[in-house]
Coordinates of C-alpha atoms in Angstrom, one line a residue:
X1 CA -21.4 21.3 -50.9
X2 CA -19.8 17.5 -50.9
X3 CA -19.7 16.5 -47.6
X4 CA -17.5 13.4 -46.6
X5 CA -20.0 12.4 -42.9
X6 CA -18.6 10.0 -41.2
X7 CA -20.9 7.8 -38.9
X8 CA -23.7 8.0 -42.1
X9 CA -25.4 4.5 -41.0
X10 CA -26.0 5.6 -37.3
X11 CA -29.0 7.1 -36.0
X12 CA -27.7 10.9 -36.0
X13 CA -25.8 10.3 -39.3
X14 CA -28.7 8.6 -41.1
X15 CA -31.2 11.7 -39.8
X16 CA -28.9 14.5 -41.4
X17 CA -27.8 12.2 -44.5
X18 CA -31.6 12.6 -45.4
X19 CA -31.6 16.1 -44.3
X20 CA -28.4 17.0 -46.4
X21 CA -29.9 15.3 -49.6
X22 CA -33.3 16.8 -49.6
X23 CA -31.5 20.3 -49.3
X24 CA -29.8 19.7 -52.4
X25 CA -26.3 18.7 -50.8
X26 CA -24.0 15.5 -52.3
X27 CA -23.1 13.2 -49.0
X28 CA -20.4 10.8 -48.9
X29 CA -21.0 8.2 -46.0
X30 CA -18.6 6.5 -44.3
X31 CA -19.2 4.0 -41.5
X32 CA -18.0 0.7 -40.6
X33 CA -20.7 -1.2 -39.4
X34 CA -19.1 -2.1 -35.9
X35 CA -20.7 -4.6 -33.7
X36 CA -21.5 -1.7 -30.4
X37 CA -25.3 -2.9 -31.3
X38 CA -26.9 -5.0 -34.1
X39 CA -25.0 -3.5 -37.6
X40 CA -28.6 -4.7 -39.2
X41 CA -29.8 -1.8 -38.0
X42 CA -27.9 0.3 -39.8
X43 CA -28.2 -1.6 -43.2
X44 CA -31.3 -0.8 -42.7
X45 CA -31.0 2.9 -42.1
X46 CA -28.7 2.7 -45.1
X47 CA -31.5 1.6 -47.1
X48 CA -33.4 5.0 -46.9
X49 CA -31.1 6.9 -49.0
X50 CA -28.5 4.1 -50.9
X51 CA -29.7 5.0 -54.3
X52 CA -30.4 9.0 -54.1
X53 CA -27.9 10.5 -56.9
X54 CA -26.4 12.7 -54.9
X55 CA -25.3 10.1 -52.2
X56 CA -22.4 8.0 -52.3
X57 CA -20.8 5.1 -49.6
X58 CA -17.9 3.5 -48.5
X59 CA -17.1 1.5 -45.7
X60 CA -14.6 1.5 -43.6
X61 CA -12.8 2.5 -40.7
X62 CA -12.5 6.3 -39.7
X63 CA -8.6 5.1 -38.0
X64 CA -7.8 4.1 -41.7
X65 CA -6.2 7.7 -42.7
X66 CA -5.1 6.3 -45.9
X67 CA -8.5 5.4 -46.9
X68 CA -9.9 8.5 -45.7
X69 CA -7.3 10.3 -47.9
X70 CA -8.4 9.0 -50.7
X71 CA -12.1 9.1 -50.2
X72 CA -11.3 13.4 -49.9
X73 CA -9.5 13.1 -53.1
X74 CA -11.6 10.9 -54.8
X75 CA -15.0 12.6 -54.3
X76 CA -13.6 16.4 -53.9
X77 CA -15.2 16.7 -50.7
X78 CA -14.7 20.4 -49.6
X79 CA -16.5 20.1 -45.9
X80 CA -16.4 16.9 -43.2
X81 CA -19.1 16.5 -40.6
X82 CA -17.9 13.6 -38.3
X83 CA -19.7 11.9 -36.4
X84 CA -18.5 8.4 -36.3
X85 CA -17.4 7.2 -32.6
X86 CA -17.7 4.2 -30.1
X87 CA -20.4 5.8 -28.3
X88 CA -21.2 5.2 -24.5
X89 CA -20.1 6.1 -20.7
X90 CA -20.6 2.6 -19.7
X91 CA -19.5 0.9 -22.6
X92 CA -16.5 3.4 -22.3
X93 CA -15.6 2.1 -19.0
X94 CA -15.8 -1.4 -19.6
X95 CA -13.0 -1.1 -23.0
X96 CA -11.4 2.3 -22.1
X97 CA -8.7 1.5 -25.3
X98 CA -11.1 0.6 -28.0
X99 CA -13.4 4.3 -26.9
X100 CA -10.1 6.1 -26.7
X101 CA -8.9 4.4 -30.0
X102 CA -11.5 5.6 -31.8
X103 CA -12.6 8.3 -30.8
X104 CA -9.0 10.3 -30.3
X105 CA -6.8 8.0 -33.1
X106 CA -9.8 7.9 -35.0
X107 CA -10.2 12.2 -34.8
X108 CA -6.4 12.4 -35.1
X109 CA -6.5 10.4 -38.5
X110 CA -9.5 12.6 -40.2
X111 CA -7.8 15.2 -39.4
X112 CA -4.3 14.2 -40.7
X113 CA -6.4 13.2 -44.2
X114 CA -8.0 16.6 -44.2
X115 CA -4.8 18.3 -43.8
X116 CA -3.3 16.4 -46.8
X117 CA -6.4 17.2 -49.0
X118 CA -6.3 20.6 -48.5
X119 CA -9.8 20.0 -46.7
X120 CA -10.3 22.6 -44.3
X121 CA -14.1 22.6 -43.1
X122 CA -15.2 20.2 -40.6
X123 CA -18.0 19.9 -38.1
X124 CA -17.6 17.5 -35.4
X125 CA -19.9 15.7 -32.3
X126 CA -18.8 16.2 -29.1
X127 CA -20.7 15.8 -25.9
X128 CA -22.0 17.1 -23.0
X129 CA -20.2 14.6 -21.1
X130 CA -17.1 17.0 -21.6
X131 CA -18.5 19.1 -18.7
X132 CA -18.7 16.3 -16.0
X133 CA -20.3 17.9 -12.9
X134 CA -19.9 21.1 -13.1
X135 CA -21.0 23.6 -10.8
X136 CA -22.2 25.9 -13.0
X137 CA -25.5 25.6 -14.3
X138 CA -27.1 25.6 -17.0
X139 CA -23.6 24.5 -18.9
X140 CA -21.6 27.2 -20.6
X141 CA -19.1 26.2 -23.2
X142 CA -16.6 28.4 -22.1
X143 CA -16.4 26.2 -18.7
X144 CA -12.9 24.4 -18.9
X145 CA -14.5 21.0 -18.9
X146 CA -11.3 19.8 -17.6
X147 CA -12.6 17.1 -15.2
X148 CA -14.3 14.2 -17.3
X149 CA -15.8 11.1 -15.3
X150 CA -15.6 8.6 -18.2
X151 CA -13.3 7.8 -20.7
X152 CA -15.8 8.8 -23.2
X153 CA -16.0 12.1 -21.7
X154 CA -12.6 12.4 -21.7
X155 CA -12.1 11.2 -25.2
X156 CA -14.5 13.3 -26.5
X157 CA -12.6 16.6 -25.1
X158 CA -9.6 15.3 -26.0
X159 CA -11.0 15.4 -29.5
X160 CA -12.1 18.9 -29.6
X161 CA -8.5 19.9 -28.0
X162 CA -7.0 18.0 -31.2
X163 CA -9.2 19.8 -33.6
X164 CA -8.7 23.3 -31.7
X165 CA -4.6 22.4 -32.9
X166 CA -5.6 21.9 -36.8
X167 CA -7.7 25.2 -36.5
X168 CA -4.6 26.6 -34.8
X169 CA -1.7 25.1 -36.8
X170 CA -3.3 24.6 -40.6
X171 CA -5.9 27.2 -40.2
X172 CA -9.3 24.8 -40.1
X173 CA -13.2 26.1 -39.6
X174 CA -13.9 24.0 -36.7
X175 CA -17.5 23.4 -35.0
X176 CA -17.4 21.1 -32.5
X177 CA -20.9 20.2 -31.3
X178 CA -21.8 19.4 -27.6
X179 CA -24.8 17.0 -28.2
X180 CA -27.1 16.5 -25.5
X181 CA -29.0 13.2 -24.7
X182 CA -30.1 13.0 -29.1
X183 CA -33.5 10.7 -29.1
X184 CA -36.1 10.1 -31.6
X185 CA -36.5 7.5 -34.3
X186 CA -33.5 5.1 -34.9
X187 CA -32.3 5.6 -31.6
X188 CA -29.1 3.3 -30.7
X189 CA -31.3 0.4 -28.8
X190 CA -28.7 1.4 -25.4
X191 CA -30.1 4.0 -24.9
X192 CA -32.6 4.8 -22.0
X193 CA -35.5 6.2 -24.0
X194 CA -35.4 3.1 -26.7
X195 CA -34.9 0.6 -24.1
X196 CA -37.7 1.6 -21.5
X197 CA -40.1 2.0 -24.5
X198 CA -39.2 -1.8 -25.6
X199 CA -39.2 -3.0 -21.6
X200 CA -42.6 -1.8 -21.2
X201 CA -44.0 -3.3 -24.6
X202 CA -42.7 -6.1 -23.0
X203 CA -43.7 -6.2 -19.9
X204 CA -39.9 -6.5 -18.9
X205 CA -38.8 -4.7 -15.7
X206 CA -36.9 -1.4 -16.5
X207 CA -33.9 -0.6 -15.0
X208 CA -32.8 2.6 -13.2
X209 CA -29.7 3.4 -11.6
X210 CA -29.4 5.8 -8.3
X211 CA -33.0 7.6 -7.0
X212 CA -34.2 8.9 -10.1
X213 CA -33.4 12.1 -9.3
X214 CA -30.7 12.4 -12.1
X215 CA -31.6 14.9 -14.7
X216 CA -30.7 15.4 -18.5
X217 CA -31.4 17.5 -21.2
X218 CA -32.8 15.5 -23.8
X219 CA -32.8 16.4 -27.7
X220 CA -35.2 15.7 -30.0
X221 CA -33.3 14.4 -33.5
X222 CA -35.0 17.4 -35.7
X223 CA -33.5 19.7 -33.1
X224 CA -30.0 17.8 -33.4
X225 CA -30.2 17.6 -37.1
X226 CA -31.0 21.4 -37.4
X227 CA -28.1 22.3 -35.4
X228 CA -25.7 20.7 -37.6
X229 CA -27.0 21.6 -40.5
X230 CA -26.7 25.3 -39.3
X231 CA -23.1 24.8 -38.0
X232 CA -22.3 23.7 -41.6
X233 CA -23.7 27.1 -42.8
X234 CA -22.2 29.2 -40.8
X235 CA -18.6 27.6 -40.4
X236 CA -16.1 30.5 -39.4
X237 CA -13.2 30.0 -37.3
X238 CA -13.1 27.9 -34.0
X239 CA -16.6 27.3 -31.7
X240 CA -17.1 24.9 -29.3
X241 CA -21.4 25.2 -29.6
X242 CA -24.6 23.2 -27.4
X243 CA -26.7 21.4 -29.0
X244 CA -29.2 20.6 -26.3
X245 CA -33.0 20.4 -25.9
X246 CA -35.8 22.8 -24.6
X247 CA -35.3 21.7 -21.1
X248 CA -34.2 19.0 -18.8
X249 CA -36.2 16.6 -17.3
X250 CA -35.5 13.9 -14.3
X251 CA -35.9 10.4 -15.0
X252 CA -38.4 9.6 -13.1
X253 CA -40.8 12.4 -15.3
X254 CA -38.8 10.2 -18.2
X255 CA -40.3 7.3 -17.0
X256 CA -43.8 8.7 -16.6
X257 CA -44.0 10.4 -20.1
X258 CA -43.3 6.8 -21.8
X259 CA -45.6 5.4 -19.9
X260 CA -48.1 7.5 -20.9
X261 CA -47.4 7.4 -24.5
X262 CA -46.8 3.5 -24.6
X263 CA -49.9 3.1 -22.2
X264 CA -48.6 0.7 -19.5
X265 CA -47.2 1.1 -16.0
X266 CA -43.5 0.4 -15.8
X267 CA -42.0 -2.2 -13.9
X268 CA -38.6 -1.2 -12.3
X269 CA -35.8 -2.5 -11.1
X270 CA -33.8 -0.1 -9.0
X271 CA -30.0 -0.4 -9.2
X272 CA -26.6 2.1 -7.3
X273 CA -25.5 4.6 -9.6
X274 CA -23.2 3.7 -11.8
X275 CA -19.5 4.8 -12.5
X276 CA -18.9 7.7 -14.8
X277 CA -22.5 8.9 -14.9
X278 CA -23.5 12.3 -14.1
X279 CA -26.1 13.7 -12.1
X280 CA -27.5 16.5 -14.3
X281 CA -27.1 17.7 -17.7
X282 CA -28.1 21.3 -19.3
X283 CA -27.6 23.1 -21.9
X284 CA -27.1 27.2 -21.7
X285 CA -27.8 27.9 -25.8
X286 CA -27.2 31.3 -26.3
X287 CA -23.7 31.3 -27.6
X288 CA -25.4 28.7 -30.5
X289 CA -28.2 30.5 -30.8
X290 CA -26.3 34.2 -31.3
X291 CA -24.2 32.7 -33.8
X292 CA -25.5 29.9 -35.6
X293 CA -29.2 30.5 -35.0
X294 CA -30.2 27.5 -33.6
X295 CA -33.4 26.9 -31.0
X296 CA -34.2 24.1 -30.2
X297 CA -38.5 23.4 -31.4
X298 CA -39.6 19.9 -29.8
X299 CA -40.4 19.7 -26.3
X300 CA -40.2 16.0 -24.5
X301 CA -43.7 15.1 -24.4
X302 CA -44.0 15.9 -27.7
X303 CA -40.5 14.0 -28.8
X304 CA -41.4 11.3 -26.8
X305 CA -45.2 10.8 -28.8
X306 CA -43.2 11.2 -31.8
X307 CA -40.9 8.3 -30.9
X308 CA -43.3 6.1 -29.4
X309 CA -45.3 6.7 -32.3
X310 CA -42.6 5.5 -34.5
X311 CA -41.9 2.2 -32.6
X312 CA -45.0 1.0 -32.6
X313 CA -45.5 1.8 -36.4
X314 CA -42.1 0.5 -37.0
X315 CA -40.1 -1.6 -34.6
X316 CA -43.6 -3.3 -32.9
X317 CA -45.4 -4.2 -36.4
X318 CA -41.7 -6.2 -38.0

């Protein structure tokens, strides 16, 4: 396949671009470098694949539908896997335009380039932010998810609803992909699991907001990448699919686990919840397991040894 991946420089989109490659796939990244977190981060991720033959990059901005148009045309691209967004709850509800702006315009504008291209494959992240706090646990994707507490949640369904149309309208193979709490090497530095493991190397105080009662179901990268990678293959129709861990954990066993792996006693700083977070996150997986195969293999302690690992090796020795 050629596959146009938008996002290629991130930490999901830099895990499958080396996935795709070694399989024997051609990858076409796109991403923009945005300034969300240190963009030197992602040259670097860049670096890991830049010169494989079967790899080719452009950057640029997923809004720019004229640019996308002619990156489908150029390169022949038959199949899309987007993953480029501005990522974050918190971040969401401090610049509500610039998450929607992307995120929907940005959707809405791939789309629109894929339907002139005659491109009609396309798997896409979504989140499990969609659901909000649903009552029904685990989550199920045929909840309506109509009750988002951020505008990242919201933008994220409005997403799928715009690529549901382009399935309906121009007949699209659609998989949109609700990721749940992805962790592992290259993790965005925002995140809870990178930035506790670099607040206890430290010997910062970490922060936690509410009790530490709230729960998510966290997914190893492997698992993540491996869903994807199975959507691709098995692309028929419309599917709104989890892609979520082996289990969910509170944060305070979080907490615990990386202390154990980095080998220090965390320091914490206890804050109020904060607006648009939910309490719990989990993942029912058998519709993604019945039809695209996936199960998920790396269980927490074991992800988070892995990742720890990893940052000592490479983040602690730079």
């Amino acid at each position: 396949m050629r596959i146009l991946l938008t996002g290629a420089a991130g930490f999901i989109g830099s895990h499958l671009t080396e996935h795709l490659l070694t399989i024997g796939h051609t990858v076409i990244g796109l991403d923009n470098f945005d300034n969300q977190y240190d963009p030197g981060r992602k040259q670097i991720n860049l670096r890991l694949f830049k010169e494989h033959t079967n790899f080719g990059f452009v950057q640029g901005d997923v809004r720019d539908q004229a640019l996308l148009t002619d990156i489908l045309r150029q390169y022949t691209c038959d199949t899309v896997v987007h993953l480029a967004a501005r990522t974050g709850v918190r971040d969401s509800v401090r610049e509500p335009a610039l998450c929607i702006d992307v995120n929907v315009n940005g959707t809405l504008s791939l789309l629109e380039a894929m339907r002139k291209t005659n491109v009609r494959r396309l798997v896409m992240a979504s989140s499990s932010s969609v659901y909000g706090n649903s009552s029904f646990v685990p989550f199920r994707e045929d909840d309506e998810a109509n009750r988002p507490l951020s505008p990242y949640a919201m933008s994220k369904r409005s997403a799928e609803l715009l690529a549901h149309t382009y399935h309906h309208l121009h007949g699209f193979d659609v998989a949109c992909l609700r990721f749940f709490t992805v962790y592992g090497p290259r993790q965005r530095p925002e995140m809870a699991i990178s930035r506790f493991t670099e607040k206890m190397y430290g010997g910062q105080p970490i922060t936690i907001y509410g009790d530490g009662s709230t729960s998510r179901n966290y997914t190893y990268i492997y698992d993540t990448v491996m869903g994807i990678s199975q959507a691709i293959n098995h692309l028929n129709g419309f599917d709104l699919l989890n892609i979520g861990g082996v289990a969910s954990v509170n944060l305070r066993d979080l907490v615990s686990l990386i202390e154990q792996a980095v080998g220090k006693k965390a320091v914490i700083d206890w804050q109020p919840n904060q607006p648009g977070d939910v309490t719990l996150t989990s993942a029912d997986l058998h519709r993604a397991s019945n039809r695209i195969g996936y199960l998920p293999s790396i269980h927490i302690e074991e992800g988070i040894n892995r990742f720890v690992r990893w940052y000592r090796q490479s983040v602690l020795c730079l």
